[in-house]
């Protein structure tokens, strides 16, 4: 009999410096993704930790990013005493998480798999994304700047997310490249109406940024499961 996969677990950053009183509160960041009429379409979910401000998860190594992803999935869909989030979510995933873990941690109708910009599009990742789409999962390419790897993943993608700062630097050709396989376009870091209007002209359908909603922190409760301690030497 096959053992069911273990449920994802929250990640509690170790106490250090001024963070000496480590909390076991399970926090989750959330920022809305909206239509041009400001109707909520989905939420991007973000790693958050008690007492930590300005965490640059995108600069962490792959293993740390994988722990952050597992925390987000656990907080959103596997927190004891909390209902799973009932709105479509976007969750960041590295190549290593997707390749090494058989179970994503949620159902296809609960969240979109957002492939981070550092993911190398080798055969293993392309096969994995093809398999996940066959299971009904939707795929997004995050921070699209038309790298060789990102272009290779477009055929497996349902959504392409572009930071408007990259769009300004690289021009409308970047949006055209993202639309090449019929992907739905999402503009990130949209701060004002003029930027949204420009993105609409370029074919973007959804918008994320402080011009619509800042990221907020959700408290998903207390983590009562004690982490295993290393054996005494």
PDB file of C-alpha atoms in Angstrom:
ATOM      1  CA  UNK A   1       0.000   0.000   0.000  1.00  0.00           C
ATOM      2  CA  UNK A   2       1.401   3.384  -1.051  1.00  0.00           C
ATOM      3  CA  UNK A   3       1.906   5.849   1.785  1.00  0.00           C
ATOM      4  CA  UNK A   4       0.151   9.181   1.116  1.00  0.00           C
ATOM      5  CA  UNK A   5       2.499  12.153   0.739  1.00  0.00           C
ATOM      6  CA  UNK A   6       3.195  14.165   3.857  1.00  0.00           C
ATOM      7  CA  UNK A   7       1.321  17.441   4.129  1.00  0.00           C
ATOM      8  CA  UNK A   8       3.424  20.585   3.585  1.00  0.00           C
ATOM      9  CA  UNK A   9       4.755  22.154   6.791  1.00  0.00           C
ATOM     10  CA  UNK A  10       5.145  25.799   7.812  1.00  0.00           C
ATOM     11  CA  UNK A  11       8.707  27.096   8.046  1.00  0.00           C
ATOM     12  CA  UNK A  12       9.719  29.038  11.147  1.00  0.00           C
ATOM     13  CA  UNK A  13      12.873  31.042  10.556  1.00  0.00           C
ATOM     14  CA  UNK A  14      15.487  30.543  13.276  1.00  0.00           C
ATOM     15  CA  UNK A  15      15.713  33.276  15.888  1.00  0.00           C
ATOM     16  CA  UNK A  16      18.740  35.514  15.414  1.00  0.00           C
ATOM     17  CA  UNK A  17      19.814  39.061  16.228  1.00  0.00           C
ATOM     18  CA  UNK A  18      16.839  41.133  17.258  1.00  0.00           C
ATOM     19  CA  UNK A  19      14.487  38.244  16.421  1.00  0.00           C
ATOM     20  CA  UNK A  20      15.310  36.356  19.601  1.00  0.00           C
ATOM     21  CA  UNK A  21      11.735  35.540  20.580  1.00  0.00           C
ATOM     22  CA  UNK A  22      10.771  33.245  17.738  1.00  0.00           C
ATOM     23  CA  UNK A  23       7.020  33.025  17.167  1.00  0.00           C
ATOM     24  CA  UNK A  24       5.176  30.010  15.851  1.00  0.00           C
ATOM     25  CA  UNK A  25       2.443  32.112  14.296  1.00  0.00           C
ATOM     26  CA  UNK A  26       1.820  31.041  10.692  1.00  0.00           C
ATOM     27  CA  UNK A  27       1.824  34.146   8.511  1.00  0.00           C
ATOM     28  CA  UNK A  28       1.008  34.488   4.828  1.00  0.00           C
ATOM     29  CA  UNK A  29       1.350  37.447   2.473  1.00  0.00           C
ATOM     30  CA  UNK A  30      -1.377  38.168  -0.042  1.00  0.00           C
ATOM     31  CA  UNK A  31      -1.743  40.613  -2.933  1.00  0.00           C
ATOM     32  CA  UNK A  32      -4.697  40.747  -5.278  1.00  0.00           C
ATOM     33  CA  UNK A  33      -4.655  40.318  -9.064  1.00  0.00           C
ATOM     34  CA  UNK A  34      -7.441  42.349 -10.675  1.00  0.00           C
ATOM     35  CA  UNK A  35      -9.334  42.928 -13.898  1.00  0.00           C
ATOM     36  CA  UNK A  36      -9.263  46.409 -15.473  1.00  0.00           C
ATOM     37  CA  UNK A  37     -12.599  47.047 -13.720  1.00  0.00           C
ATOM     38  CA  UNK A  38     -10.924  46.286 -10.372  1.00  0.00           C
ATOM     39  CA  UNK A  39     -12.738  43.006  -9.911  1.00  0.00           C
ATOM     40  CA  UNK A  40     -10.657  40.522  -7.936  1.00  0.00           C
ATOM     41  CA  UNK A  41      -9.429  37.600 -10.052  1.00  0.00           C
ATOM     42  CA  UNK A  42      -6.892  35.874  -7.797  1.00  0.00           C
ATOM     43  CA  UNK A  43      -4.288  36.388  -5.078  1.00  0.00           C
ATOM     44  CA  UNK A  44      -0.547  35.979  -5.283  1.00  0.00           C
ATOM     45  CA  UNK A  45       0.568  34.349  -2.039  1.00  0.00           C
ATOM     46  CA  UNK A  46       3.863  35.370  -0.439  1.00  0.00           C
ATOM     47  CA  UNK A  47       6.160  34.072   2.287  1.00  0.00           C
ATOM     48  CA  UNK A  48       6.020  36.052   5.504  1.00  0.00           C
ATOM     49  CA  UNK A  49       7.539  35.447   8.950  1.00  0.00           C
ATOM     50  CA  UNK A  50       6.937  37.071  12.360  1.00  0.00           C
ATOM     51  CA  UNK A  51       9.235  40.025  13.014  1.00  0.00           C
ATOM     52  CA  UNK A  52      10.832  39.916   9.570  1.00  0.00           C
ATOM     53  CA  UNK A  53      10.354  42.863   7.210  1.00  0.00           C
ATOM     54  CA  UNK A  54      11.601  43.231   3.665  1.00  0.00           C
ATOM     55  CA  UNK A  55      12.537  39.601   3.071  1.00  0.00           C
ATOM     56  CA  UNK A  56      14.026  39.156  -0.425  1.00  0.00           C
ATOM     57  CA  UNK A  57      13.014  35.563  -1.040  1.00  0.00           C
ATOM     58  CA  UNK A  58      13.953  35.895  -4.721  1.00  0.00           C
ATOM     59  CA  UNK A  59      17.601  36.293  -3.654  1.00  0.00           C
ATOM     60  CA  UNK A  60      17.640  33.140  -1.497  1.00  0.00           C
ATOM     61  CA  UNK A  61      19.116  29.872  -2.705  1.00  0.00           C
ATOM     62  CA  UNK A  62      16.833  27.225  -4.203  1.00  0.00           C
ATOM     63  CA  UNK A  63      16.534  25.192  -0.981  1.00  0.00           C
ATOM     64  CA  UNK A  64      15.508  28.223   1.023  1.00  0.00           C
ATOM     65  CA  UNK A  65      13.019  29.211  -1.663  1.00  0.00           C
ATOM     66  CA  UNK A  66      11.620  25.670  -1.571  1.00  0.00           C
ATOM     67  CA  UNK A  67      11.080  25.962   2.182  1.00  0.00           C
ATOM     68  CA  UNK A  68       9.331  29.283   1.613  1.00  0.00           C
ATOM     69  CA  UNK A  69       7.068  27.696  -1.016  1.00  0.00           C
ATOM     70  CA  UNK A  70       6.226  24.794   1.280  1.00  0.00           C
ATOM     71  CA  UNK A  71       5.351  27.305   4.007  1.00  0.00           C
ATOM     72  CA  UNK A  72       3.019  29.225   1.659  1.00  0.00           C
ATOM     73  CA  UNK A  73       1.248  26.045   0.560  1.00  0.00           C
ATOM     74  CA  UNK A  74       0.934  24.865   4.165  1.00  0.00           C
ATOM     75  CA  UNK A  75      -0.375  28.220   5.379  1.00  0.00           C
ATOM     76  CA  UNK A  76      -2.897  28.541   2.574  1.00  0.00           C
ATOM     77  CA  UNK A  77      -4.242  25.000   2.357  1.00  0.00           C
ATOM     78  CA  UNK A  78      -3.098  22.892   5.340  1.00  0.00           C
ATOM     79  CA  UNK A  79      -3.372  25.001   8.501  1.00  0.00           C
ATOM     80  CA  UNK A  80      -5.187  23.234  11.345  1.00  0.00           C
ATOM     81  CA  UNK A  81      -8.386  24.993  12.319  1.00  0.00           C
ATOM     82  CA  UNK A  82      -8.401  27.186   9.201  1.00  0.00           C
ATOM     83  CA  UNK A  83     -10.423  26.738   6.036  1.00  0.00           C
ATOM     84  CA  UNK A  84      -8.293  26.577   2.879  1.00  0.00           C
ATOM     85  CA  UNK A  85      -8.290  29.805   0.904  1.00  0.00           C
ATOM     86  CA  UNK A  86     -11.367  29.913  -1.295  1.00  0.00           C
ATOM     87  CA  UNK A  87      -9.979  32.203  -4.023  1.00  0.00           C
ATOM     88  CA  UNK A  88      -7.656  31.177  -6.844  1.00  0.00           C
ATOM     89  CA  UNK A  89      -4.043  31.667  -5.760  1.00  0.00           C
ATOM     90  CA  UNK A  90      -0.700  32.060  -7.528  1.00  0.00           C
ATOM     91  CA  UNK A  91       2.218  30.349  -5.748  1.00  0.00           C
ATOM     92  CA  UNK A  92       5.917  30.604  -6.674  1.00  0.00           C
ATOM     93  CA  UNK A  93       7.802  27.381  -7.418  1.00  0.00           C
ATOM     94  CA  UNK A  94      11.445  26.669  -8.206  1.00  0.00           C
ATOM     95  CA  UNK A  95      12.573  24.012 -10.636  1.00  0.00           C
ATOM     96  CA  UNK A  96      13.859  21.841  -7.774  1.00  0.00           C
ATOM     97  CA  UNK A  97      10.517  21.862  -5.926  1.00  0.00           C
ATOM     98  CA  UNK A  98       8.624  20.867  -9.058  1.00  0.00           C
ATOM     99  CA  UNK A  99      11.077  18.130 -10.047  1.00  0.00           C
ATOM    100  CA  UNK A 100      11.725  16.591  -6.644  1.00  0.00           C
ATOM    101  CA  UNK A 101       8.214  16.548  -5.138  1.00  0.00           C
ATOM    102  CA  UNK A 102       5.548  14.309  -6.571  1.00  0.00           C
ATOM    103  CA  UNK A 103       2.681  16.162  -4.882  1.00  0.00           C
ATOM    104  CA  UNK A 104       2.305  19.916  -5.308  1.00  0.00           C
ATOM    105  CA  UNK A 105       0.195  20.250  -2.156  1.00  0.00           C
ATOM    106  CA  UNK A 106      -3.089  21.536  -3.574  1.00  0.00           C
ATOM    107  CA  UNK A 107      -5.725  20.701  -6.169  1.00  0.00           C
ATOM    108  CA  UNK A 108      -5.639  22.149  -9.704  1.00  0.00           C
ATOM    109  CA  UNK A 109      -8.620  24.406  -9.025  1.00  0.00           C
ATOM    110  CA  UNK A 110      -7.010  25.952  -5.938  1.00  0.00           C
ATOM    111  CA  UNK A 111      -3.865  27.576  -7.289  1.00  0.00           C
ATOM    112  CA  UNK A 112      -1.679  28.358 -10.290  1.00  0.00           C
ATOM    113  CA  UNK A 113       1.909  27.113 -10.351  1.00  0.00           C
ATOM    114  CA  UNK A 114       4.088  30.214 -10.852  1.00  0.00           C
ATOM    115  CA  UNK A 115       7.520  29.215 -12.165  1.00  0.00           C
ATOM    116  CA  UNK A 116      10.179  31.610 -10.862  1.00  0.00           C
ATOM    117  CA  UNK A 117      12.506  33.407 -13.254  1.00  0.00           C
ATOM    118  CA  UNK A 118      15.584  31.410 -12.170  1.00  0.00           C
ATOM    119  CA  UNK A 119      14.114  28.049 -13.248  1.00  0.00           C
ATOM    120  CA  UNK A 120      16.254  26.363 -15.912  1.00  0.00           C
ATOM    121  CA  UNK A 121      14.075  24.907 -18.663  1.00  0.00           C
ATOM    122  CA  UNK A 122      15.695  21.534 -19.142  1.00  0.00           C
ATOM    123  CA  UNK A 123      13.908  18.415 -20.382  1.00  0.00           C
ATOM    124  CA  UNK A 124      13.021  17.351 -16.842  1.00  0.00           C
ATOM    125  CA  UNK A 125      11.207  20.601 -16.073  1.00  0.00           C
ATOM    126  CA  UNK A 126       9.389  20.652 -19.400  1.00  0.00           C
ATOM    127  CA  UNK A 127       8.208  17.080 -18.871  1.00  0.00           C
ATOM    128  CA  UNK A 128       7.041  17.933 -15.360  1.00  0.00           C
ATOM    129  CA  UNK A 129       5.078  20.968 -16.504  1.00  0.00           C
ATOM    130  CA  UNK A 130       3.517  18.977 -19.336  1.00  0.00           C
ATOM    131  CA  UNK A 131       2.445  16.310 -16.847  1.00  0.00           C
ATOM    132  CA  UNK A 132       1.031  18.861 -14.410  1.00  0.00           C
ATOM    133  CA  UNK A 133      -1.020  20.510 -17.144  1.00  0.00           C
ATOM    134  CA  UNK A 134      -2.365  17.097 -18.123  1.00  0.00           C
ATOM    135  CA  UNK A 135      -3.547  16.778 -14.508  1.00  0.00           C
ATOM    136  CA  UNK A 136      -5.378  20.088 -14.849  1.00  0.00           C
ATOM    137  CA  UNK A 137      -2.889  22.470 -13.237  1.00  0.00           C
ATOM    138  CA  UNK A 138      -2.329  25.922 -14.726  1.00  0.00           C
ATOM    139  CA  UNK A 139       1.167  27.335 -15.171  1.00  0.00           C
ATOM    140  CA  UNK A 140       2.407  30.927 -14.983  1.00  0.00           C
ATOM    141  CA  UNK A 141       5.853  32.260 -15.897  1.00  0.00           C
ATOM    142  CA  UNK A 142       6.918  34.837 -13.320  1.00  0.00           C
ATOM    143  CA  UNK A 143       8.978  37.973 -14.048  1.00  0.00           C
ATOM    144  CA  UNK A 144       9.094  37.228 -17.769  1.00  0.00           C
ATOM    145  CA  UNK A 145      11.997  38.931 -19.541  1.00  0.00           C
ATOM    146  CA  UNK A 146      12.239  36.543 -22.515  1.00  0.00           C
ATOM    147  CA  UNK A 147      15.268  34.555 -21.354  1.00  0.00           C
ATOM    148  CA  UNK A 148      16.052  31.423 -23.327  1.00  0.00           C
ATOM    149  CA  UNK A 149      14.590  29.260 -20.557  1.00  0.00           C
ATOM    150  CA  UNK A 150      11.427  31.338 -20.274  1.00  0.00           C
ATOM    151  CA  UNK A 151      10.843  31.252 -24.021  1.00  0.00           C
ATOM    152  CA  UNK A 152      11.225  27.463 -23.935  1.00  0.00           C
ATOM    153  CA  UNK A 153       8.520  27.240 -21.232  1.00  0.00           C
ATOM    154  CA  UNK A 154       5.933  29.377 -23.046  1.00  0.00           C
ATOM    155  CA  UNK A 155       4.319  26.386 -24.730  1.00  0.00           C
ATOM    156  CA  UNK A 156       3.522  24.986 -21.257  1.00  0.00           C
ATOM    157  CA  UNK A 157       2.227  28.255 -19.806  1.00  0.00           C
ATOM    158  CA  UNK A 158      -1.277  29.623 -19.299  1.00  0.00           C
ATOM    159  CA  UNK A 159      -0.193  32.973 -17.828  1.00  0.00           C
ATOM    160  CA  UNK A 160       2.780  35.280 -18.296  1.00  0.00           C
ATOM    161  CA  UNK A 161       3.570  37.888 -15.619  1.00  0.00           C
ATOM    162  CA  UNK A 162       5.680  40.917 -16.566  1.00  0.00           C
ATOM    163  CA  UNK A 163       6.972  43.604 -14.208  1.00  0.00           C
ATOM    164  CA  UNK A 164       6.168  47.001 -15.737  1.00  0.00           C
ATOM    165  CA  UNK A 165       9.729  48.140 -14.960  1.00  0.00           C
ATOM    166  CA  UNK A 166      11.026  45.423 -17.302  1.00  0.00           C
ATOM    167  CA  UNK A 167       8.382  46.404 -19.835  1.00  0.00           C
ATOM    168  CA  UNK A 168       9.564  50.025 -19.745  1.00  0.00           C
ATOM    169  CA  UNK A 169      13.192  48.961 -20.120  1.00  0.00           C
ATOM    170  CA  UNK A 170      12.689  46.442 -22.938  1.00  0.00           C
ATOM    171  CA  UNK A 171       9.723  47.888 -24.777  1.00  0.00           C
ATOM    172  CA  UNK A 172       6.469  46.481 -26.211  1.00  0.00           C
ATOM    173  CA  UNK A 173       8.385  43.619 -27.852  1.00  0.00           C
ATOM    174  CA  UNK A 174       8.573  41.968 -24.428  1.00  0.00           C
ATOM    175  CA  UNK A 175       4.790  41.827 -24.170  1.00  0.00           C
ATOM    176  CA  UNK A 176       4.573  40.536 -27.744  1.00  0.00           C
ATOM    177  CA  UNK A 177       6.979  37.719 -26.893  1.00  0.00           C
ATOM    178  CA  UNK A 178       4.898  36.740 -23.876  1.00  0.00           C
ATOM    179  CA  UNK A 179       1.698  36.619 -25.915  1.00  0.00           C
ATOM    180  CA  UNK A 180       3.293  34.439 -28.578  1.00  0.00           C
ATOM    181  CA  UNK A 181       1.655  31.205 -27.413  1.00  0.00           C
ATOM    182  CA  UNK A 182      -1.705  32.706 -26.504  1.00  0.00           C
ATOM    183  CA  UNK A 183      -0.896  33.144 -22.812  1.00  0.00           C
ATOM    184  CA  UNK A 184      -2.993  35.394 -20.598  1.00  0.00           C
ATOM    185  CA  UNK A 185      -0.931  38.452 -19.676  1.00  0.00           C
ATOM    186  CA  UNK A 186      -0.606  39.848 -16.124  1.00  0.00           C
ATOM    187  CA  UNK A 187       1.140  43.175 -15.449  1.00  0.00           C
ATOM    188  CA  UNK A 188       2.958  43.439 -12.113  1.00  0.00           C
ATOM    189  CA  UNK A 189       3.877  46.561 -10.079  1.00  0.00           C
ATOM    190  CA  UNK A 190       1.119  48.652 -11.617  1.00  0.00           C
ATOM    191  CA  UNK A 191       1.053  51.832  -9.552  1.00  0.00           C
ATOM    192  CA  UNK A 192      -1.235  54.232 -11.431  1.00  0.00           C
ATOM    193  CA  UNK A 193      -3.964  54.588 -14.047  1.00  0.00           C
ATOM    194  CA  UNK A 194      -1.640  55.703 -16.849  1.00  0.00           C
ATOM    195  CA  UNK A 195       0.495  52.578 -16.467  1.00  0.00           C
ATOM    196  CA  UNK A 196      -2.608  50.393 -16.523  1.00  0.00           C
ATOM    197  CA  UNK A 197      -3.859  52.135 -19.680  1.00  0.00           C
ATOM    198  CA  UNK A 198      -0.496  51.533 -21.379  1.00  0.00           C
ATOM    199  CA  UNK A 199      -0.561  47.864 -20.391  1.00  0.00           C
ATOM    200  CA  UNK A 200      -4.104  47.502 -21.704  1.00  0.00           C
ATOM    201  CA  UNK A 201      -2.940  48.791 -25.087  1.00  0.00           C
ATOM    202  CA  UNK A 202      -0.247  46.097 -25.065  1.00  0.00           C
ATOM    203  CA  UNK A 203      -2.761  43.302 -24.433  1.00  0.00           C
ATOM    204  CA  UNK A 204      -2.532  42.776 -20.681  1.00  0.00           C
ATOM    205  CA  UNK A 205      -5.717  41.390 -19.121  1.00  0.00           C
ATOM    206  CA  UNK A 206      -4.958  41.392 -15.385  1.00  0.00           C
ATOM    207  CA  UNK A 207      -3.097  43.753 -13.082  1.00  0.00           C
ATOM    208  CA  UNK A 208      -1.224  43.525  -9.797  1.00  0.00           C
ATOM    209  CA  UNK A 209       0.395  46.275  -7.766  1.00  0.00           C
ATOM    210  CA  UNK A 210      -0.086  49.039  -5.237  1.00  0.00           C
ATOM    211  CA  UNK A 211      -2.313  50.919  -7.655  1.00  0.00           C
ATOM    212  CA  UNK A 212      -4.865  48.194  -7.012  1.00  0.00           C
ATOM    213  CA  UNK A 213      -3.971  46.741  -3.605  1.00  0.00           C
ATOM    214  CA  UNK A 214      -0.836  46.600  -1.447  1.00  0.00           C
ATOM    215  CA  UNK A 215       0.315  43.245  -0.130  1.00  0.00           C
ATOM    216  CA  UNK A 216      -1.157  42.442   3.256  1.00  0.00           C
ATOM    217  CA  UNK A 217      -0.272  39.882   5.924  1.00  0.00           C
ATOM    218  CA  UNK A 218      -2.732  37.207   6.988  1.00  0.00           C
ATOM    219  CA  UNK A 219      -2.366  35.450  10.350  1.00  0.00           C
ATOM    220  CA  UNK A 220      -3.290  31.819   9.800  1.00  0.00           C
ATOM    221  CA  UNK A 221      -2.987  30.867  13.464  1.00  0.00           C
ATOM    222  CA  UNK A 222      -0.559  29.046  15.695  1.00  0.00           C
ATOM    223  CA  UNK A 223       1.553  26.115  14.549  1.00  0.00           C
ATOM    224  CA  UNK A 224       1.155  23.566  17.350  1.00  0.00           C
ATOM    225  CA  UNK A 225       3.216  20.811  15.780  1.00  0.00           C
ATOM    226  CA  UNK A 226       6.620  20.603  17.454  1.00  0.00           C
ATOM    227  CA  UNK A 227       9.517  20.363  15.043  1.00  0.00           C
ATOM    228  CA  UNK A 228      11.663  17.237  15.529  1.00  0.00           C
ATOM    229  CA  UNK A 229      14.829  17.977  17.465  1.00  0.00           C
ATOM    230  CA  UNK A 230      18.230  16.509  16.563  1.00  0.00           C
ATOM    231  CA  UNK A 231      19.386  13.618  18.711  1.00  0.00           C
ATOM    232  CA  UNK A 232      21.812  14.461  21.495  1.00  0.00           C
ATOM    233  CA  UNK A 233      25.416  13.656  20.657  1.00  0.00           C
TER     234      UNK A 233
END
